[in-house]
Amino acid sequence: MNTENPLSPFAYAPAPESRSVVDIAPSYGLFVDGEFTEAADGKVFKTVSPSTEEVLSEVAQAGEADVDRAVKAARKAFVKWSALPGSERAKYLFRIARIVQERSRELAVLETLDNGKPIRETRDADLPLVAAHFFYYAGWADKLGHAGFGPSPKPLGVAGQVIPWNFPLLMLAWKIAPALATGNTVVLKPAETTPLSALFFADICRQAGLPKGVVNILPGYGDAGAALVAHPDVNKVAFTGSTAVGKAIARTVAGTDKKLTLELGGKGANIVFDDAPIDQAVEGIVNGIFFNQGQVCCAGSRLLVQESIHDELLDSLKRRLSTLRLGDPLDKNTDIGAINSAEQLARITTLADQGEAEGAERWSPACELPESGYWFAPTLFTGVTQAHTIARDEIFGPVLSVLTFRTPDEAVAKANNTPYGLSAGIWTEKGSRILAVASRLRAGVVWSNTFNKFDPTSPFGGYKESGFGREGGRHGLEAYLDV
Amino acid sequence: MSEKSEKSGATTEPRLSVLKTYKLYVGGKFPRSESGRVYEVSDSKGNWLANAPRSSRKDARDAVVAARKAFGAWSGATAYNRGQILYRVAEMLEGRREQFVREVAEAEGLSKVKAAAQVDAAIDRWVWYAGWTDKIAQVVGGGNPVAGPYFNLSSPEPTGVVTVLAPQESSFLGLVSVIAPVIATGNTAVVVASEKHPLPALSLGEVLATSDLPGGVVNVLSGGTAEIATPLAAHQDVNAIDLAGAGAELAKELEVAAADNLKRVLRPQPVDYFATPGIDRMTAFLETKTVWHPTGSLGASGSSY
């Protein structure tokens, strides 16, 4: 992790991506009924770059009155939008997919600035997936009768969508693409720390000629999200975020006829058997927990290693971690960027300190953290037991807890020993073991001999307290149809 | 008694029928309520029919334990096997058709003909779901065309222990219509019978017990719907709840309680139980698991098998 070590024969020269491709305005409004407008009460908030703490822009802060205005606009737009032939809606979505592709470099840089994640990830993971989701769901719009929900499934109406800050534009795509394809209209609230890419998306909607009111974007805080979820004229609520907020939302919509889908937290187990290909497993472990600084609901944050290979694997893993490069997210060689906010950094710090206090052994590679911005070194905890807080609570940061097991039964029991059930990983060369273990894991996504793979054709979502409903694939349509 | 009747063994007095003590069906056994309580069940004209057990919170918890214990084997059974057992239920019901016609007629105040139609439809419903066990995975799961060197497969899996509040009015057809889809897909069920008409449900327990259905897969409780459902909706080891038999106010209360561990909730809705059902009562209690595997290209180095 010696990004500045002049003695290293493998020192990299800085390779920053230019930020000149992005033109960030000093202020942005809410996007309601096809127009950018101020908040009703005139409130604004600042969004900063987590890697530098530089203020990027000032953004209108939605309140209850704005939510009401946006829902009204979406309701009005719903009449025409839902009546459009599916083939016409499809063309709008295809246009959006294409414009995203055209502007992907700009959006990748913007996302990196606002979120703090490395450009390597926004460029190679987020943006291609965003375009792919619109492209995939565009094709469903005129084929809904073939999706298995009856011959002519109907949209629900106005969808209220609340998304997190870890994949701002990707989560927007996961929510908006299936909603529009099925004929719903949308009011979406991006997270308060990452509003910019959603507002740029509003401009893409304009370029695509999307009818006014079909997509409305309301940057704001939790209160705006709560008002949106509770709004009596919202027919569908989709939320991605913490389990605690998900439970509150489930209580809010109880007794109403609002359809609800929730994508919540996780504490994914990444199980490595003694016959696993070690080098590939190490790559998978790194990808599982350090992708997006570990700020991933499906992160493989609990490493379950078969006891007989524990030492060998840990040696390899530590060696690999020492080569990770932390620093300027805009540098194309950066592996680990900034933590999204001071608040999130504090949470990670607290939980990691707790892990140490509870007796787990902490290790990080030699690592210099930049002076400004929010940073956390990649961290390993060994000697972790199931009773440790760091093995139970979702940390949502680059912190890996290492546990051991002896038999497949024990691995399965430990993997399932959590209220969460979103993701899991299995590393073994034995096919029958993969199938046997995968079938016993209570998790919505199981990656075998790989990790953190996503695709618009593939349903994603959790068991147990990781939420309900699936996003992606044919399954993702169901959340937006009256079935 | 006359000589003649002594000889023939007949009597002029009408024979006193044997009344049935209705019991719960929990874990494959027929216990009385742990609380020792019963309540009066009457026919549609108000005539006493039987005393039904009034289940307590403890009975509800015991039923969850039984259902959880049964879940592993039932969800792990082959779909073919589950289908045969569901069909076996239909077979056993067919043999006891008259009993259920009588019980439904008494409970709901229906004519023999109308009650028979309900029972026949309920028997046929078991047959319908028996055929679904090994098809639902093909209809709602499958391989996904991933854009990359990966193979992945989405399969439906049962969500776990499901609390089923049986419809209040349709004591048998409605009951079967909400139980069969839950267990066809491999879930186990804690069923709260219709509060007013619990007897067909309790008798169904006797049929299930002799239909090769493992004990604990279906557990039947009778008593106050609200009293039994409240702890079940809050129970941390219940994965889902079907609110079919709850009124609007109770349904909301239970849905709020269910949010504590994010149970899957199927809200009450108007249903024509005579109509052929869709698959939504099955999919409501299914998870989708997507398993990924590389297809040969092993990472950025370009190496491959």
Coordinates of C-alpha atoms in Angstrom, one line a residue, chain A:
Chain A
M1 CA 0.0 0.0 0.0
N2 CA 3.0 2.2 -0.5
T3 CA 1.5 4.6 -2.9
E4 CA 4.2 7.2 -2.3
N5 CA 7.2 4.9 -1.7
P6 CA 9.9 6.0 -4.1
L7 CA 12.0 3.0 -3.2
S8 CA 9.5 0.5 -4.4
P9 CA 10.5 -0.9 -7.8
F10 CA 6.8 -1.1 -8.6
A11 CA 5.8 2.4 -7.6
Y12 CA 3.1 3.8 -9.8
A13 CA 3.1 7.2 -11.3
P14 CA -0.1 9.1 -10.6
A15 CA -2.7 8.4 -13.2
P16 CA -5.6 10.7 -12.4
E17 CA -8.7 10.7 -14.6
S18 CA -9.5 14.2 -15.7
R19 CA -12.5 15.8 -13.9
S20 CA -12.9 18.3 -16.7
V21 CA -15.4 16.0 -18.4
V22 CA -17.9 17.0 -15.6
D23 CA -19.4 20.3 -15.3
I24 CA -20.9 20.6 -11.8
A25 CA -23.1 23.6 -11.3
P26 CA -22.8 25.5 -8.1
S27 CA -26.4 24.7 -7.2
Y28 CA -29.1 22.2 -8.2
G29 CA -32.9 22.2 -7.7
L30 CA -35.3 19.4 -7.2
F31 CA -36.5 17.7 -10.4
V32 CA -40.3 17.8 -10.4
D33 CA -42.7 17.5 -13.4
G34 CA -39.8 17.9 -15.8
E35 CA -38.4 21.1 -14.3
F36 CA -35.7 21.9 -11.8
T37 CA -37.2 23.8 -9.0
E38 CA -36.4 25.1 -5.5
A39 CA -37.7 23.4 -2.4
A40 CA -41.0 24.8 -1.2
D41 CA -39.3 26.0 2.0
G42 CA -36.2 27.1 0.2
K43 CA -33.9 24.8 2.1
V44 CA -30.6 23.6 0.6
F45 CA -27.8 21.4 1.6
K46 CA -24.2 20.9 0.5
T47 CA -22.8 17.8 -1.0
V48 CA -19.1 17.2 -0.5
S49 CA -16.5 15.0 -2.1
P50 CA -15.6 12.4 0.6
S51 CA -12.0 12.2 -0.6
T52 CA -11.2 15.9 -0.2
E53 CA -14.2 17.3 1.8
E54 CA -14.5 19.9 -1.0
V55 CA -18.0 21.2 -1.4
L56 CA -19.1 20.1 -4.9
S57 CA -22.5 21.8 -5.0
E58 CA -25.5 23.1 -3.1
V59 CA -28.6 21.1 -3.6
A60 CA -32.3 21.9 -2.9
Q61 CA -33.5 19.9 0.1
A62 CA -37.0 18.3 -0.4
G63 CA -39.5 18.6 2.3
E64 CA -43.1 17.3 2.8
A65 CA -44.6 19.8 0.4
D66 CA -42.2 18.9 -2.3
V67 CA -43.0 15.3 -1.9
D68 CA -46.6 16.1 -2.3
R69 CA -45.9 18.1 -5.4
A70 CA -43.8 15.4 -6.9
V71 CA -46.3 12.7 -6.2
K72 CA -49.0 14.8 -7.8
A73 CA -46.9 15.3 -10.9
A74 CA -46.2 11.6 -11.1
R75 CA -49.9 10.8 -10.7
K76 CA -50.8 13.1 -13.5
A77 CA -48.1 11.7 -15.7
F78 CA -49.2 8.1 -14.9
V79 CA -52.4 8.4 -16.9
K80 CA -50.6 8.9 -20.2
W81 CA -47.4 6.9 -19.5
S82 CA -49.2 3.8 -18.5
A83 CA -51.5 4.0 -21.5
L84 CA -48.5 4.2 -23.9
P85 CA -48.0 1.1 -26.0
G86 CA -45.2 -0.9 -24.4
S87 CA -43.1 -0.6 -27.5
E88 CA -43.1 3.2 -27.1
R89 CA -42.1 3.0 -23.4
A90 CA -39.4 0.6 -24.5
K91 CA -37.9 3.1 -26.9
Y92 CA -37.6 5.8 -24.2
L93 CA -35.8 3.3 -22.0
F94 CA -33.5 2.3 -24.9
R95 CA -32.8 6.0 -25.4
I96 CA -31.9 6.4 -21.8
A97 CA -29.6 3.3 -21.9
R98 CA -27.8 4.8 -24.9
I99 CA -27.4 8.3 -23.4
V100 CA -26.0 6.7 -20.3
Q101 CA -23.5 4.9 -22.4
E102 CA -22.6 8.1 -24.3
R103 CA -22.2 10.0 -21.0
S104 CA -20.7 7.2 -19.0
R105 CA -17.3 8.8 -18.6
E106 CA -18.8 12.0 -17.3
L107 CA -21.1 10.1 -15.0
A108 CA -18.3 7.8 -13.7
V109 CA -16.2 10.8 -12.8
L110 CA -19.1 12.6 -11.2
E111 CA -20.0 9.5 -9.2
T112 CA -16.4 9.1 -8.0
L113 CA -16.3 12.7 -6.9
D114 CA -19.6 12.6 -5.0
N115 CA -19.3 9.1 -3.6
G116 CA -15.6 8.6 -3.0
K117 CA -15.4 5.3 -4.7
P118 CA -12.5 4.6 -7.2
I119 CA -12.9 5.5 -10.8
R120 CA -11.9 2.0 -11.7
E121 CA -15.2 0.8 -10.1
T122 CA -17.5 3.5 -11.4
R123 CA -16.0 3.2 -14.9
D124 CA -15.9 -0.6 -15.0
A125 CA -18.7 -1.7 -12.7
D126 CA -21.3 1.0 -11.9
L127 CA -21.8 2.7 -15.3
P128 CA -21.8 -0.4 -17.5
L129 CA -24.4 -2.0 -15.2
V130 CA -26.5 1.2 -15.2
A131 CA -26.8 1.1 -18.9
A132 CA -27.3 -2.6 -19.0
H133 CA -30.3 -2.4 -16.6
F134 CA -32.0 0.2 -18.8
F135 CA -31.3 -1.9 -21.8
Y136 CA -32.5 -5.1 -20.2
Y137 CA -35.8 -3.6 -18.9
A138 CA -36.4 -1.6 -22.1
G139 CA -36.9 -4.9 -23.8
W140 CA -39.5 -6.1 -21.3
A141 CA -41.7 -3.1 -21.7
D142 CA -43.5 -4.5 -24.8
K143 CA -43.3 -8.2 -23.7
L144 CA -44.9 -8.0 -20.3
G145 CA -47.6 -10.5 -21.3
H146 CA -44.8 -13.1 -21.6
A147 CA -43.3 -12.5 -18.2
G148 CA -45.5 -15.0 -16.4
F149 CA -47.8 -12.6 -14.6
G150 CA -50.8 -13.0 -16.8
P151 CA -51.6 -11.9 -20.3
S152 CA -51.7 -8.2 -19.6
P153 CA -50.3 -7.3 -16.2
K154 CA -51.1 -3.8 -15.0
P155 CA -48.7 -1.2 -13.5
L156 CA -49.4 -0.1 -9.9
G157 CA -49.3 3.7 -10.3
V158 CA -46.9 6.0 -8.5
A159 CA -43.7 4.3 -7.2
G160 CA -42.0 6.0 -4.3
Q161 CA -38.3 4.9 -4.3
V162 CA -35.7 5.6 -1.7
I163 CA -32.1 4.6 -2.5
P164 CA -28.8 4.6 -0.6
W165 CA -25.4 6.3 -1.2
N166 CA -23.2 3.3 -1.9
F167 CA -24.2 2.9 -5.6
P168 CA -26.1 6.1 -6.2
L169 CA -26.7 5.7 -9.9
L170 CA -26.8 1.9 -10.1
M171 CA -29.5 1.8 -7.4
L172 CA -31.4 4.5 -9.3
A173 CA -31.2 2.3 -12.4
W174 CA -32.3 -0.9 -10.5
K175 CA -35.4 1.0 -9.3
I176 CA -36.3 3.3 -12.2
A177 CA -35.8 0.9 -15.2
P178 CA -38.3 -1.8 -14.1
A179 CA -40.8 0.8 -12.8
L180 CA -40.9 2.6 -16.1
A181 CA -40.9 -0.5 -18.2
T182 CA -44.0 -1.7 -16.5
G183 CA -45.8 1.6 -16.9
N184 CA -45.4 3.2 -13.5
T185 CA -44.2 6.7 -12.8
V186 CA -41.6 7.5 -10.2
V187 CA -40.6 9.8 -7.4
L188 CA -37.1 8.9 -6.3
K189 CA -35.2 10.2 -3.3
P190 CA -31.4 9.8 -3.6
A191 CA -29.3 9.8 -0.4
E192 CA -28.3 13.1 1.1
T193 CA -24.6 12.5 0.6
T194 CA -24.8 11.5 -3.0
P195 CA -27.6 13.5 -4.8
L196 CA -25.6 14.6 -7.9
S197 CA -25.8 11.6 -10.3
A198 CA -29.5 11.4 -9.8
L199 CA -29.8 15.0 -10.8
F200 CA -27.6 14.4 -13.9
F201 CA -30.0 11.5 -14.6
A202 CA -32.8 14.1 -14.6
D203 CA -30.9 15.8 -17.5
I204 CA -30.7 12.4 -19.3
C205 CA -34.5 12.1 -19.0
R206 CA -34.7 15.5 -20.6
Q207 CA -32.4 14.5 -23.4
A208 CA -34.3 11.4 -24.0
G209 CA -37.5 13.4 -24.2
L210 CA -39.2 11.5 -21.4
P211 CA -42.6 13.0 -20.7
K212 CA -42.8 15.4 -17.8
G213 CA -43.6 14.0 -14.4
V214 CA -42.7 10.4 -15.3
V215 CA -39.5 10.6 -13.3
N216 CA -39.2 13.0 -10.4
I217 CA -36.0 13.3 -8.3
L218 CA -36.1 14.7 -4.8
P219 CA -32.7 15.1 -3.1
G220 CA -33.2 15.2 0.7
Y221 CA -32.8 13.6 4.0
G222 CA -34.6 10.8 5.8
D223 CA -37.6 13.0 6.6
A224 CA -38.3 13.4 2.8
G225 CA -38.0 9.6 2.4
A226 CA -40.4 9.0 5.3
A227 CA -42.9 11.5 3.8
L228 CA -42.6 9.8 0.4
V229 CA -43.2 6.3 1.9
A230 CA -46.1 7.5 3.9
H231 CA -47.8 9.6 1.1
P232 CA -51.3 8.3 0.7
D233 CA -51.2 8.6 -3.1
V234 CA -48.1 6.4 -3.5
N235 CA -48.9 2.9 -4.7
K236 CA -45.6 1.2 -4.5
V237 CA -42.7 1.6 -2.1
A238 CA -39.2 0.4 -2.9
F239 CA -36.4 0.9 -0.5
T240 CA -32.7 -0.1 -0.4
G241 CA -30.9 0.7 2.8
S242 CA -30.5 -0.4 6.4
T243 CA -32.6 -3.1 8.0
A244 CA -33.6 -0.7 10.8
V245 CA -35.1 1.8 8.3
G246 CA -36.6 -1.1 6.3
K247 CA -38.5 -2.3 9.4
A248 CA -39.8 1.3 10.0
I249 CA -41.0 1.4 6.4
A250 CA -42.7 -2.0 6.7
R251 CA -44.6 -0.6 9.8
T252 CA -45.6 2.6 7.9
V253 CA -47.1 0.7 5.0
A254 CA -48.9 -1.9 7.2
G255 CA -52.6 -1.9 6.6
T256 CA -52.4 0.0 3.4
D257 CA -52.5 -1.4 -0.1
K258 CA -49.0 -0.2 -1.0
K259 CA -46.9 -2.9 -2.5
L260 CA -43.5 -3.0 -0.8
T261 CA -40.1 -4.4 -1.6
L262 CA -37.0 -4.0 0.6
E263 CA -33.4 -4.6 -0.1
L264 CA -31.7 -4.4 3.3
G265 CA -28.5 -5.2 5.1
G266 CA -26.4 -8.2 5.0
K267 CA -23.5 -10.0 6.8
G268 CA -22.4 -12.3 4.0
A269 CA -20.4 -15.4 4.7
N270 CA -17.6 -16.2 2.4
I271 CA -16.8 -19.9 2.9
V272 CA -13.4 -21.2 1.9
F273 CA -12.9 -25.0 1.9
D274 CA -9.5 -26.6 2.1
D275 CA -9.6 -27.7 -1.6
A276 CA -10.3 -24.1 -2.8
P277 CA -8.0 -22.6 -5.4
I278 CA -6.2 -20.3 -2.9
D279 CA -5.1 -17.5 -5.2
Q280 CA -8.5 -17.2 -6.7
A281 CA -10.1 -17.4 -3.3
V282 CA -7.9 -14.6 -2.1
E283 CA -9.0 -12.4 -5.1
G284 CA -12.6 -13.2 -4.3
I285 CA -12.2 -12.4 -0.6
V286 CA -10.6 -9.1 -1.5
N287 CA -13.4 -8.3 -4.0
G288 CA -16.0 -9.5 -1.5
I289 CA -15.1 -7.2 1.2
F290 CA -13.0 -4.3 -0.2
F291 CA -15.1 -3.7 -3.3
N292 CA -16.6 -0.2 -2.8
Q293 CA -14.7 0.1 0.5
G294 CA -16.9 -2.7 1.8
Q295 CA -19.9 -0.4 1.6
V296 CA -21.9 -3.1 0.0
C297 CA -25.0 -4.8 1.5
C298 CA -23.9 -8.1 0.0
A299 CA -20.3 -7.8 1.0
G300 CA -18.6 -11.0 2.1
S301 CA -17.8 -9.5 5.5
R302 CA -17.5 -12.8 7.4
L303 CA -14.7 -15.0 6.1
L304 CA -15.2 -18.7 7.1
V305 CA -12.0 -20.6 6.5
Q306 CA -11.6 -24.3 6.9
E307 CA -9.2 -24.6 9.9
S308 CA -6.6 -26.7 8.0
I309 CA -5.8 -23.9 5.5
H310 CA -6.3 -20.9 7.9
D311 CA -2.7 -19.9 8.2
E312 CA -1.8 -20.4 4.6
L313 CA -4.8 -18.4 3.4
L314 CA -4.3 -15.6 5.9
D315 CA -0.6 -15.3 4.8
S316 CA -1.7 -15.0 1.2
L317 CA -4.5 -12.6 2.0
K318 CA -2.3 -10.3 4.0
R319 CA 0.3 -10.3 1.2
R320 CA -2.4 -9.4 -1.2
L321 CA -3.8 -6.7 1.0
S322 CA -0.3 -5.1 1.1
T323 CA -0.6 -4.5 -2.6
L324 CA -3.9 -2.7 -2.5
R325 CA -3.6 1.0 -3.3
L326 CA -5.6 3.4 -1.2
G327 CA -5.9 7.0 -2.2
D328 CA -7.3 9.5 -4.7
P329 CA -10.4 7.8 -6.1
L330 CA -9.9 9.6 -9.4
D331 CA -6.5 7.8 -9.9
K332 CA -7.0 5.0 -12.3
N333 CA -4.7 2.7 -10.2
T334 CA -6.6 3.2 -7.0
D335 CA -8.2 0.1 -5.4
I336 CA -9.6 1.7 -2.3
G337 CA -11.2 5.1 -2.2
A338 CA -12.8 7.2 0.5
I339 CA -15.5 6.3 3.0
N340 CA -18.7 8.0 1.9
S341 CA -19.2 10.3 4.9
A342 CA -17.8 11.4 8.2
E343 CA -20.8 9.8 9.8
Q344 CA -20.1 6.4 8.1
L345 CA -16.4 6.6 9.0
A346 CA -17.4 7.1 12.6
R347 CA -19.6 4.1 12.6
I348 CA -16.9 1.9 11.0
T349 CA -14.3 3.2 13.5
T350 CA -16.6 2.5 16.4
L351 CA -17.3 -1.0 15.3
A352 CA -13.7 -1.8 14.5
D353 CA -12.6 -0.5 17.9
Q354 CA -15.3 -2.6 19.5
G355 CA -13.9 -5.7 17.7
E356 CA -10.5 -5.0 19.2
A357 CA -12.0 -4.3 22.7
E358 CA -13.8 -7.7 22.5
G359 CA -10.5 -9.5 21.9
A360 CA -10.3 -10.1 18.2
E361 CA -6.9 -9.5 16.6
R362 CA -6.7 -6.5 14.3
W363 CA -4.5 -6.2 11.3
S364 CA -4.1 -3.7 8.5
P365 CA -1.3 -3.4 5.9
A366 CA 1.1 -0.5 6.3
C367 CA -1.0 2.2 5.0
E368 CA -0.8 6.0 4.8
L369 CA -4.1 7.7 4.9
P370 CA -4.6 11.0 3.1
E371 CA -4.9 14.0 5.4
S372 CA -8.2 15.4 4.3
G373 CA -11.3 13.3 3.5
Y374 CA -12.8 10.2 5.1
W375 CA -10.5 7.2 5.1
F376 CA -10.3 3.8 6.6
A377 CA -7.5 1.3 6.0
P378 CA -8.5 -2.2 4.9
T379 CA -8.7 -4.1 8.1
L380 CA -8.7 -7.8 9.0
F381 CA -9.8 -9.3 12.3
T382 CA -8.7 -12.8 13.1
G383 CA -9.7 -14.9 16.1
V384 CA -13.3 -13.8 15.7
T385 CA -16.1 -15.9 17.2
Q386 CA -19.7 -15.8 16.5
A387 CA -20.4 -13.9 19.7
H388 CA -18.3 -10.9 18.6
T389 CA -20.1 -7.8 17.6
I390 CA -18.0 -7.6 14.4
A391 CA -19.3 -11.0 13.4
R392 CA -22.9 -10.1 13.9
D393 CA -23.4 -6.4 13.1
E394 CA -23.2 -5.1 9.5
I395 CA -20.2 -2.8 9.5
F396 CA -20.6 -1.5 6.0
G397 CA -16.9 -0.7 5.6
P398 CA -13.6 -2.4 4.6
V399 CA -13.5 -4.6 7.7
L400 CA -13.2 -8.4 7.4
S401 CA -13.9 -10.8 10.2
V402 CA -12.2 -14.2 9.9
L403 CA -13.8 -17.2 11.5
T404 CA -12.9 -20.9 11.1
F405 CA -14.8 -24.1 10.7
R406 CA -13.9 -27.8 10.4
T407 CA -16.8 -29.5 8.6
P408 CA -19.2 -28.4 5.9
D409 CA -22.0 -28.7 8.4
E410 CA -20.3 -26.3 10.7
A411 CA -19.7 -23.9 7.9
V412 CA -23.3 -23.9 6.9
A413 CA -24.5 -23.5 10.5
K414 CA -22.1 -20.6 11.0
A415 CA -23.0 -19.0 7.7
N416 CA -26.7 -19.2 8.5
N417 CA -26.2 -17.9 12.1
T418 CA -27.4 -14.4 11.4
P419 CA -30.7 -12.6 11.0
Y420 CA -29.5 -11.5 7.6
G421 CA -29.7 -13.6 4.4
L422 CA -28.5 -11.7 1.4
S423 CA -25.4 -13.2 0.0
A424 CA -22.8 -15.9 0.5
G425 CA -19.7 -17.2 -1.2
I426 CA -18.4 -20.7 -1.5
W427 CA -14.8 -21.6 -2.6
T428 CA -14.1 -25.2 -3.4
E429 CA -13.0 -27.2 -6.5
K430 CA -15.6 -29.8 -5.7
G431 CA -18.8 -29.3 -7.7
S432 CA -21.0 -31.5 -5.6
R433 CA -19.9 -29.6 -2.5
I434 CA -20.8 -26.3 -4.1
L435 CA -24.3 -27.5 -4.9
A436 CA -24.8 -29.2 -1.5
V437 CA -23.6 -26.2 0.4
A438 CA -25.4 -23.6 -1.8
S439 CA -28.7 -25.4 -1.4
R440 CA -28.4 -25.2 2.4
L441 CA -27.4 -21.5 2.7
R442 CA -30.2 -19.2 3.5
A443 CA -29.2 -16.4 1.2
G444 CA -30.6 -14.8 -1.9
V445 CA -27.4 -14.8 -3.9
V446 CA -24.7 -17.4 -3.6
W447 CA -21.5 -16.9 -5.5
S448 CA -19.4 -20.0 -6.0
N449 CA -15.7 -19.5 -6.9
T450 CA -16.5 -15.8 -7.6
F451 CA -18.0 -12.9 -5.7
N452 CA -19.9 -9.7 -6.1
K453 CA -21.1 -10.4 -9.6
F454 CA -24.2 -8.6 -10.8
D455 CA -26.2 -8.7 -14.0
P456 CA -29.6 -7.2 -15.0
T457 CA -30.9 -10.6 -16.0
S458 CA -30.3 -12.1 -12.5
P459 CA -32.6 -11.6 -9.5
F460 CA -31.0 -10.1 -6.5
G461 CA -32.4 -9.9 -3.0
G462 CA -32.4 -11.4 0.4
Y463 CA -33.9 -13.9 2.7
K464 CA -34.9 -13.2 6.3
E465 CA -34.1 -9.7 7.6
S466 CA -32.3 -8.8 4.4
G467 CA -35.6 -7.9 3.0
F468 CA -38.1 -9.1 0.5
G469 CA -38.7 -9.0 -3.2
R470 CA -36.1 -9.3 -5.9
E471 CA -34.6 -6.8 -8.2
G472 CA -33.3 -7.7 -11.6
G473 CA -34.5 -10.3 -14.1
R474 CA -38.0 -11.3 -14.7
H475 CA -38.5 -11.4 -10.9
G476 CA -37.8 -7.7 -10.7
L477 CA -40.9 -6.9 -12.8
E478 CA -43.2 -8.4 -10.2
A479 CA -42.5 -5.6 -7.7
Y480 CA -44.1 -3.1 -10.2
L481 CA -47.0 -5.1 -11.4
D482 CA -50.4 -5.7 -10.0
V483 CA -50.1 -9.4 -9.5

